[in-house]
Amino acid sequence: MAKRAIVTGITGQDGSYLAELLLDKGYEVTGVVRRLSASNFWRIEHLLDRITLRPADLLDQLSLIRVVQDVRPHEFYNLAAMSFVPASWDQPLLTGDFNSQGVTRVLEAIRQVDTGIRIYQASSSEMYGRVREVPQTELTPFYPRSPYGVSKVFGHYITVNYRESYGIFAVSGILFNHESPRRGIEFVTRKVTDGVARIKLGLADSLGLGNLEACRDWGFAGDYVRAMWLMLQQDTADDYVIATGVSHSVRQLVESAFSHAGLDWQKYVKTDPAFLRPAEVDHLIGDASKARKVLGWEPEVSFDKLVAMMVDADLERLSGQTRRVGAVR
Ligand code: NAP
Ligand code: F7E
């Protein structure tokens, strides 16, 4: 009998890669989508005839209970969230409702319907914020620096708490930044690769960015969803850091992306204070030794390959577009 999985956030970057992976493994995949006035299925268009979509919302407890009751999944991947850090200062309450209480609602739905369902919670390296230790491990204390980071700390600990209180197989993956051609265009990697492609094709003549000195441990999303699945296949539920162990600055990202397209970044990049944050996370670098040892997980795509893949994808997407359009803000 095929295993059944529910994926919240299936329309997002990670949801689309995870759905592909689960389908390849023979799962029946149900994706949770919230009602919008226009569809946003561009990342899962190619999967629509192989997955089932069900309406539910992290803000609506009954909708979550209903979908869990109807599908009776073996595994539940909670990827849905308000995931853009700057927006969390604009909407701190809504961010908490999605990313903190939303997790509680998902866990409650599982507790009420069937405590045998295994659940993955999408935790984040943003929980480390002003880092207490370098590199960061599962034991590094948290010090979040944004309402987003704070909301994810709650989501992390409520997951641990439901595991310890009710014996639910609930795991939390502390994932460092992971990117792909499907990354939302407002995140810095995609903003840069989209900007490079526009400049190369004559569609834009500059790119405005914020803090070029911030450093991140960037990996490929396709590698990271494999780790999510592995976490739910273990004998015991536990939490894992998923990272490459290599960190680069935004400046290095910019250099790599522009030089891949044969451009000198210094001619085009302008710093713009509008993109600075009220509190910054300066430097993240993860130690995924536990995941390597216990899960046998290894990242396969290097930073340079990732940047090249994203620049090439944006060049391909935009080539043929002749109208001059503004850079992404
Ligand atoms: P993403 O592309 O922004 O996707 C977020 C998804 O959540 C979208 O499908 C979105 O649906 C859905 N969603 C938002 N609010 C919802 C609600 N109230 N009810 C139902 N669905 C809702 O994010 P991602 O990069 O794939 O990340 C997936 C998860 O991993 C998120 O929880 C994120 O915080 C976490 N994370 C990401 C990274 C990273 O580097 N990518 C690292 C660590 C942790 P719509 O399409 O309708 O907006
Ligand atoms: O910023 C700097 C910015 O928005 C990375 C989310 O998936 O990963 C992501 O959060 C860095 C920051 O990602 C611009 O100040 C400079 O230091 O791509 P980002 P993020 O904030 O690290 C974590 C792990 C998550 O969990 C989140 O959901 O880049 N930066 N100039 C800029 N960032 C943006 N967005 N735009 C700029 O112009």
XYZ file of C-alpha atoms and ligand atoms in Angstrom:
415
model
C 0.000 0.000 0.000
C 1.340 3.462 -0.905
C 2.315 5.720 1.972
C 0.293 8.927 2.262
C 1.843 12.317 3.026
C 0.371 15.754 3.646
C 2.550 18.738 2.734
C 1.622 22.243 3.882
C 3.341 24.999 1.910
C 3.315 22.848 -1.234
C 3.122 25.962 -3.424
C 6.411 27.209 -1.921
C 9.990 26.452 -2.932
C 10.562 23.517 -0.559
C 7.037 22.125 -0.938
C 7.516 21.727 -4.681
C 10.830 19.870 -4.351
C 9.523 17.718 -1.506
C 6.408 16.770 -3.495
C 8.647 15.626 -6.381
C 10.756 13.541 -4.017
C 7.744 11.901 -2.337
C 6.093 11.115 -5.694
C 9.352 9.510 -6.877
C 9.234 7.332 -3.773
C 5.687 6.208 -4.549
C 3.803 8.310 -1.972
C 0.271 9.613 -2.407
C 0.807 13.343 -1.882
C -1.824 15.758 -0.608
C -0.881 19.422 -0.673
C -2.523 21.956 1.605
C -3.283 25.240 -0.145
C -4.909 28.349 1.218
C -7.601 30.110 -0.722
C -6.296 32.953 -2.878
C -8.100 35.027 -5.478
C -5.630 33.916 -8.178
C -3.753 30.643 -8.368
C -0.024 30.585 -7.639
C 0.805 27.067 -8.823
C 3.858 27.982 -10.959
C 6.171 25.769 -8.887
C 3.865 22.723 -8.952
C 2.232 23.094 -12.368
C 4.107 20.014 -13.611
C 2.818 17.927 -10.657
C -0.863 18.852 -10.685
C -2.045 15.630 -12.310
C -0.186 13.537 -9.703
C -1.003 15.299 -6.430
C -4.220 16.145 -4.603
C -4.758 19.670 -3.367
C -6.923 20.363 -0.326
C -7.924 23.770 1.029
C -6.837 24.505 4.595
C -5.123 27.329 6.422
C -2.656 27.457 9.301
C -4.959 30.055 10.865
C -7.970 27.719 10.863
C -7.842 24.811 13.304
C -10.930 23.067 11.944
C -9.628 23.078 8.379
C -6.433 21.340 9.536
C -8.298 18.727 11.562
C -10.571 18.031 8.600
C -7.736 17.454 6.139
C -5.862 15.174 8.557
C -9.067 13.240 9.276
C -9.869 12.793 5.585
C -6.389 11.868 4.367
C -5.137 9.931 7.426
C -1.517 10.425 6.363
C 1.466 8.410 7.544
C 3.638 11.539 7.377
C 2.914 15.255 7.707
C 5.401 17.882 6.531
C 4.639 21.340 7.929
C 6.435 23.687 5.540
C 3.866 26.495 5.435
C 4.986 29.767 6.980
C 5.418 33.488 6.489
C 9.055 33.006 5.489
C 10.369 36.438 4.436
C 12.297 37.923 7.376
C 11.816 41.675 6.607
C 8.034 41.218 6.365
C 8.025 39.899 9.919
C 8.817 43.406 11.252
C 5.888 44.790 9.271
C 3.482 42.093 10.475
C 4.815 40.645 13.736
C 1.438 39.465 15.025
C 0.456 37.693 11.818
C 3.928 36.158 11.629
C 3.418 34.736 15.119
C -0.027 33.464 14.244
C 1.275 31.610 11.156
C 4.668 30.437 12.374
C 4.047 29.844 16.076
C 0.387 29.109 16.719
C 0.082 27.648 13.216
C 2.486 24.911 14.311
C 0.466 24.310 17.473
C -2.692 23.969 15.356
C -1.008 21.395 13.119
C 0.259 19.433 16.136
C -3.189 19.608 17.764
C -4.817 18.270 14.603
C -2.454 15.294 14.727
C -2.937 14.798 18.463
C -6.704 14.801 18.067
C -6.904 12.573 14.980
C -4.032 10.080 15.323
C -0.878 10.382 17.436
C 0.766 7.778 15.181
C 1.204 10.311 12.346
C 4.841 11.392 11.966
C 5.411 15.125 11.622
C 8.257 17.253 10.292
C 8.448 20.908 11.409
C 10.416 23.416 9.298
C 12.659 25.157 11.827
C 15.315 27.653 10.791
C 18.877 28.815 11.335
C 17.341 32.256 11.919
C 16.721 30.951 15.469
C 20.491 31.332 16.123
C 20.433 35.024 15.173
C 23.216 36.735 17.140
C 25.153 33.518 17.295
C 26.348 32.116 20.599
C 28.730 29.611 19.018
C 30.498 29.039 15.669
C 29.583 26.818 13.870
C 26.020 26.230 15.083
C 24.888 22.747 16.156
C 21.693 21.245 17.608
C 23.010 22.278 21.053
C 23.796 25.939 20.286
C 21.489 28.265 22.271
C 19.039 30.375 20.252
C 19.148 34.203 20.076
C 16.683 35.226 17.348
C 16.985 38.713 15.831
C 13.617 39.186 14.087
C 9.945 38.473 14.780
C 10.388 35.674 12.203
C 13.241 34.136 14.204
C 11.296 34.477 17.450
C 8.219 32.848 15.892
C 10.312 29.909 14.677
C 11.773 29.361 18.168
C 8.214 28.883 19.443
C 7.453 26.510 16.553
C 10.601 24.552 17.360
C 9.898 24.143 21.068
C 6.197 23.379 20.689
C 7.237 20.544 18.356
C 9.707 19.236 20.957
C 7.013 19.636 23.598
C 4.379 17.603 21.705
C 6.988 14.883 21.196
C 7.800 14.808 24.912
C 4.227 15.308 26.164
C 2.300 12.976 23.869
C 4.960 10.666 22.381
C 4.244 11.954 18.862
C 7.019 11.266 16.319
C 7.608 14.998 15.842
C 10.929 16.214 14.470
C 12.327 19.638 13.844
C 14.794 20.264 11.036
C 16.964 23.308 11.714
C 17.656 24.186 8.106
C 20.158 26.806 7.024
C 19.412 28.943 3.939
C 18.638 26.857 0.882
C 17.966 28.215 -2.556
C 17.078 27.219 -6.100
C 15.659 28.655 -9.327
C 12.283 28.318 -7.539
C 13.305 30.628 -4.675
C 10.967 33.584 -4.093
C 12.280 36.604 -5.979
C 12.543 38.800 -2.856
C 15.238 36.636 -1.200
C 18.782 37.835 -1.810
C 20.104 34.925 -3.917
C 17.227 35.011 -6.381
C 17.097 38.809 -6.359
C 20.759 38.823 -7.391
C 20.467 36.115 -10.068
C 17.323 37.727 -11.480
C 19.088 41.111 -11.444
C 22.161 39.693 -13.210
C 19.972 38.167 -15.924
C 18.076 41.438 -16.428
C 21.284 43.458 -16.691
C 22.861 40.921 -19.047
C 19.800 41.006 -21.303
C 19.536 44.801 -21.268
C 16.298 44.793 -19.254
C 17.814 46.695 -16.289
C 20.928 48.747 -15.635
C 21.451 48.451 -11.857
C 20.631 46.367 -8.793
C 19.942 47.831 -5.340
C 20.972 45.733 -2.343
C 21.282 46.111 1.431
C 24.026 44.678 3.661
C 26.737 43.112 1.480
C 28.751 41.881 4.484
C 26.128 39.483 5.908
C 27.251 35.853 5.603
C 25.061 32.814 5.081
C 25.544 29.059 4.749
C 23.739 28.595 1.405
C 22.755 25.161 0.045
C 20.476 23.758 -2.662
C 16.800 23.186 -1.755
C 16.699 19.861 -3.625
C 19.365 18.500 -1.251
C 17.563 19.811 1.822
C 14.162 18.192 1.199
C 15.950 14.822 1.096
C 17.024 15.492 4.689
C 13.409 16.212 5.715
C 12.293 12.831 4.408
C 15.222 11.011 6.033
C 14.333 12.505 9.427
C 10.892 10.877 9.307
C 12.316 7.438 8.364
C 14.371 7.014 11.570
C 13.543 4.725 14.524
C 13.410 7.643 16.945
C 12.319 11.245 16.550
C 15.093 13.806 16.932
C 16.144 17.258 15.717
C 18.875 17.909 13.146
C 20.885 20.804 11.757
C 21.020 20.742 7.951
C 23.755 22.898 6.432
C 26.708 22.762 4.059
C 29.289 23.956 6.618
C 30.504 26.638 4.183
C 29.583 30.298 4.536
C 29.776 33.148 1.985
C 29.019 36.854 2.189
C 26.372 38.579 0.085
C 29.323 40.360 -1.599
C 30.791 36.958 -2.622
C 27.374 35.868 -3.868
C 27.194 39.008 -6.002
C 30.735 38.520 -7.372
C 30.030 34.902 -8.248
C 26.692 35.621 -9.975
C 27.898 38.606 -12.031
C 31.120 36.892 -13.067
C 29.167 33.810 -14.206
C 27.400 36.120 -16.678
C 30.695 37.828 -17.653
C 29.805 41.103 -15.880
C 31.725 43.347 -13.457
C 29.395 43.700 -10.449
C 30.945 46.984 -9.294
C 29.473 48.747 -12.331
C 25.902 47.758 -11.474
C 25.358 47.136 -7.745
C 24.198 50.051 -5.636
C 23.709 49.838 -1.896
C 20.309 51.029 -0.789
C 19.510 51.614 2.909
C 15.889 50.596 2.198
C 17.087 46.979 2.254
C 18.849 47.171 5.642
C 17.086 45.427 8.550
C 16.294 46.814 12.014
C 18.455 44.003 13.461
C 20.753 41.881 11.318
C 21.946 38.285 11.548
C 25.583 38.800 10.621
C 27.046 35.376 10.129
C 25.552 31.876 10.023
C 27.430 28.641 9.466
C 26.030 25.244 10.395
C 27.607 22.016 11.589
C 25.545 19.133 10.136
C 27.780 16.356 11.575
C 24.823 14.708 13.327
C 22.771 14.550 10.109
C 25.757 13.167 8.192
C 26.335 10.488 10.822
C 22.768 9.456 11.718
C 20.871 10.178 8.481
C 23.746 9.599 6.058
C 22.835 12.968 4.528
C 25.307 14.922 2.385
C 24.713 18.047 0.293
C 25.493 17.467 -3.388
C 25.386 20.962 -4.896
C 28.214 23.423 -4.066
C 27.756 27.191 -3.683
C 29.293 27.975 -7.092
C 27.154 25.360 -8.850
C 24.044 26.671 -7.115
C 24.710 30.263 -8.175
C 25.471 29.191 -11.760
C 22.268 27.092 -11.869
C 20.184 30.044 -10.680
C 21.766 32.600 -13.036
C 21.331 30.232 -15.996
C 17.680 29.589 -15.095
C 16.932 33.322 -14.851
C 18.720 34.018 -18.139
C 16.651 31.329 -19.815
C 13.396 32.559 -18.261
C 13.990 36.185 -19.249
C 15.583 35.752 -22.652
C 13.157 36.778 -25.328
C 11.687 39.402 -23.032
C 12.335 42.724 -24.759
C 10.359 45.167 -22.663
C 12.462 47.122 -20.171
C 11.137 46.357 -16.677
C 12.224 47.570 -13.250
C 14.521 45.612 -10.973
C 12.934 43.598 -8.181
C 12.563 45.477 -4.919
P 8.107 29.780 0.759
O 8.606 29.538 -0.612
O 7.901 31.183 1.227
O 6.722 28.979 0.915
C 5.894 29.173 2.025
C 4.628 28.368 1.842
O 3.790 28.551 2.997
C 3.801 28.754 0.620
O 3.308 27.589 0.023
C 2.665 29.550 1.250
O 1.479 29.535 0.499
C 2.460 28.768 2.529
N 1.677 29.490 3.546
C 1.976 30.680 4.096
N 1.034 31.019 4.985
C 0.104 30.028 4.989
C -1.113 29.794 5.681
N -1.595 30.671 6.578
N -1.809 28.657 5.455
C -1.350 27.764 4.550
N -0.201 27.925 3.849
C 0.513 29.044 4.064
O 9.071 29.079 1.833
P 10.210 27.947 1.620
O 11.483 28.611 1.306
O 9.666 26.861 0.751
O 10.342 27.411 3.120
C 9.526 26.335 3.598
C 9.555 26.341 5.116
O 10.892 26.217 5.596
C 9.023 27.624 5.749
O 8.397 27.251 6.967
C 10.277 28.434 6.055
O 10.043 29.326 7.122
C 11.226 27.310 6.439
N 12.643 27.550 6.203
C 13.080 27.931 4.970
C 14.439 28.065 4.747
C 14.980 28.457 3.396
O 16.156 28.839 3.320
N 14.201 28.319 2.316
C 15.355 27.803 5.784
C 14.858 27.400 7.023
C 13.501 27.256 7.230
P 1.148 30.655 -0.612
O 1.801 30.140 -1.875
O -0.325 30.660 -0.644
O 1.765 31.946 -0.158
O 18.650 37.462 3.287
C 21.056 40.262 3.172
C 20.053 40.239 4.321
O 16.238 37.473 2.665
C 19.955 36.938 3.429
C 14.515 32.689 4.693
O 14.318 31.578 3.865
O 16.702 31.958 5.301
C 15.981 33.038 4.744
O 16.139 34.213 5.529
C 20.917 38.044 3.827
C 20.442 38.929 4.984
O 17.291 35.393 3.668
C 19.511 42.210 0.532
O 20.234 41.403 5.144
C 21.419 42.174 1.552
O 21.505 39.131 5.878
O 17.823 35.982 1.384
P 17.437 36.589 2.661
P 17.286 35.282 5.271
O 16.851 36.541 5.916
O 18.607 34.730 5.684
C 16.321 31.591 6.623
C 17.161 30.400 7.028
C 14.873 31.399 6.763
O 14.418 30.574 7.570
C 13.987 32.363 6.078
O 12.668 31.848 5.939
O 21.065 38.918 2.702
N 20.653 41.159 2.075
N 20.735 42.834 0.607
C 19.465 41.169 1.449
N 18.389 40.367 1.607
C 17.314 40.613 0.813
N 16.231 39.827 0.919
N 17.311 41.653 -0.107
C 18.367 42.483 -0.288
O 18.345 43.409 -1.085
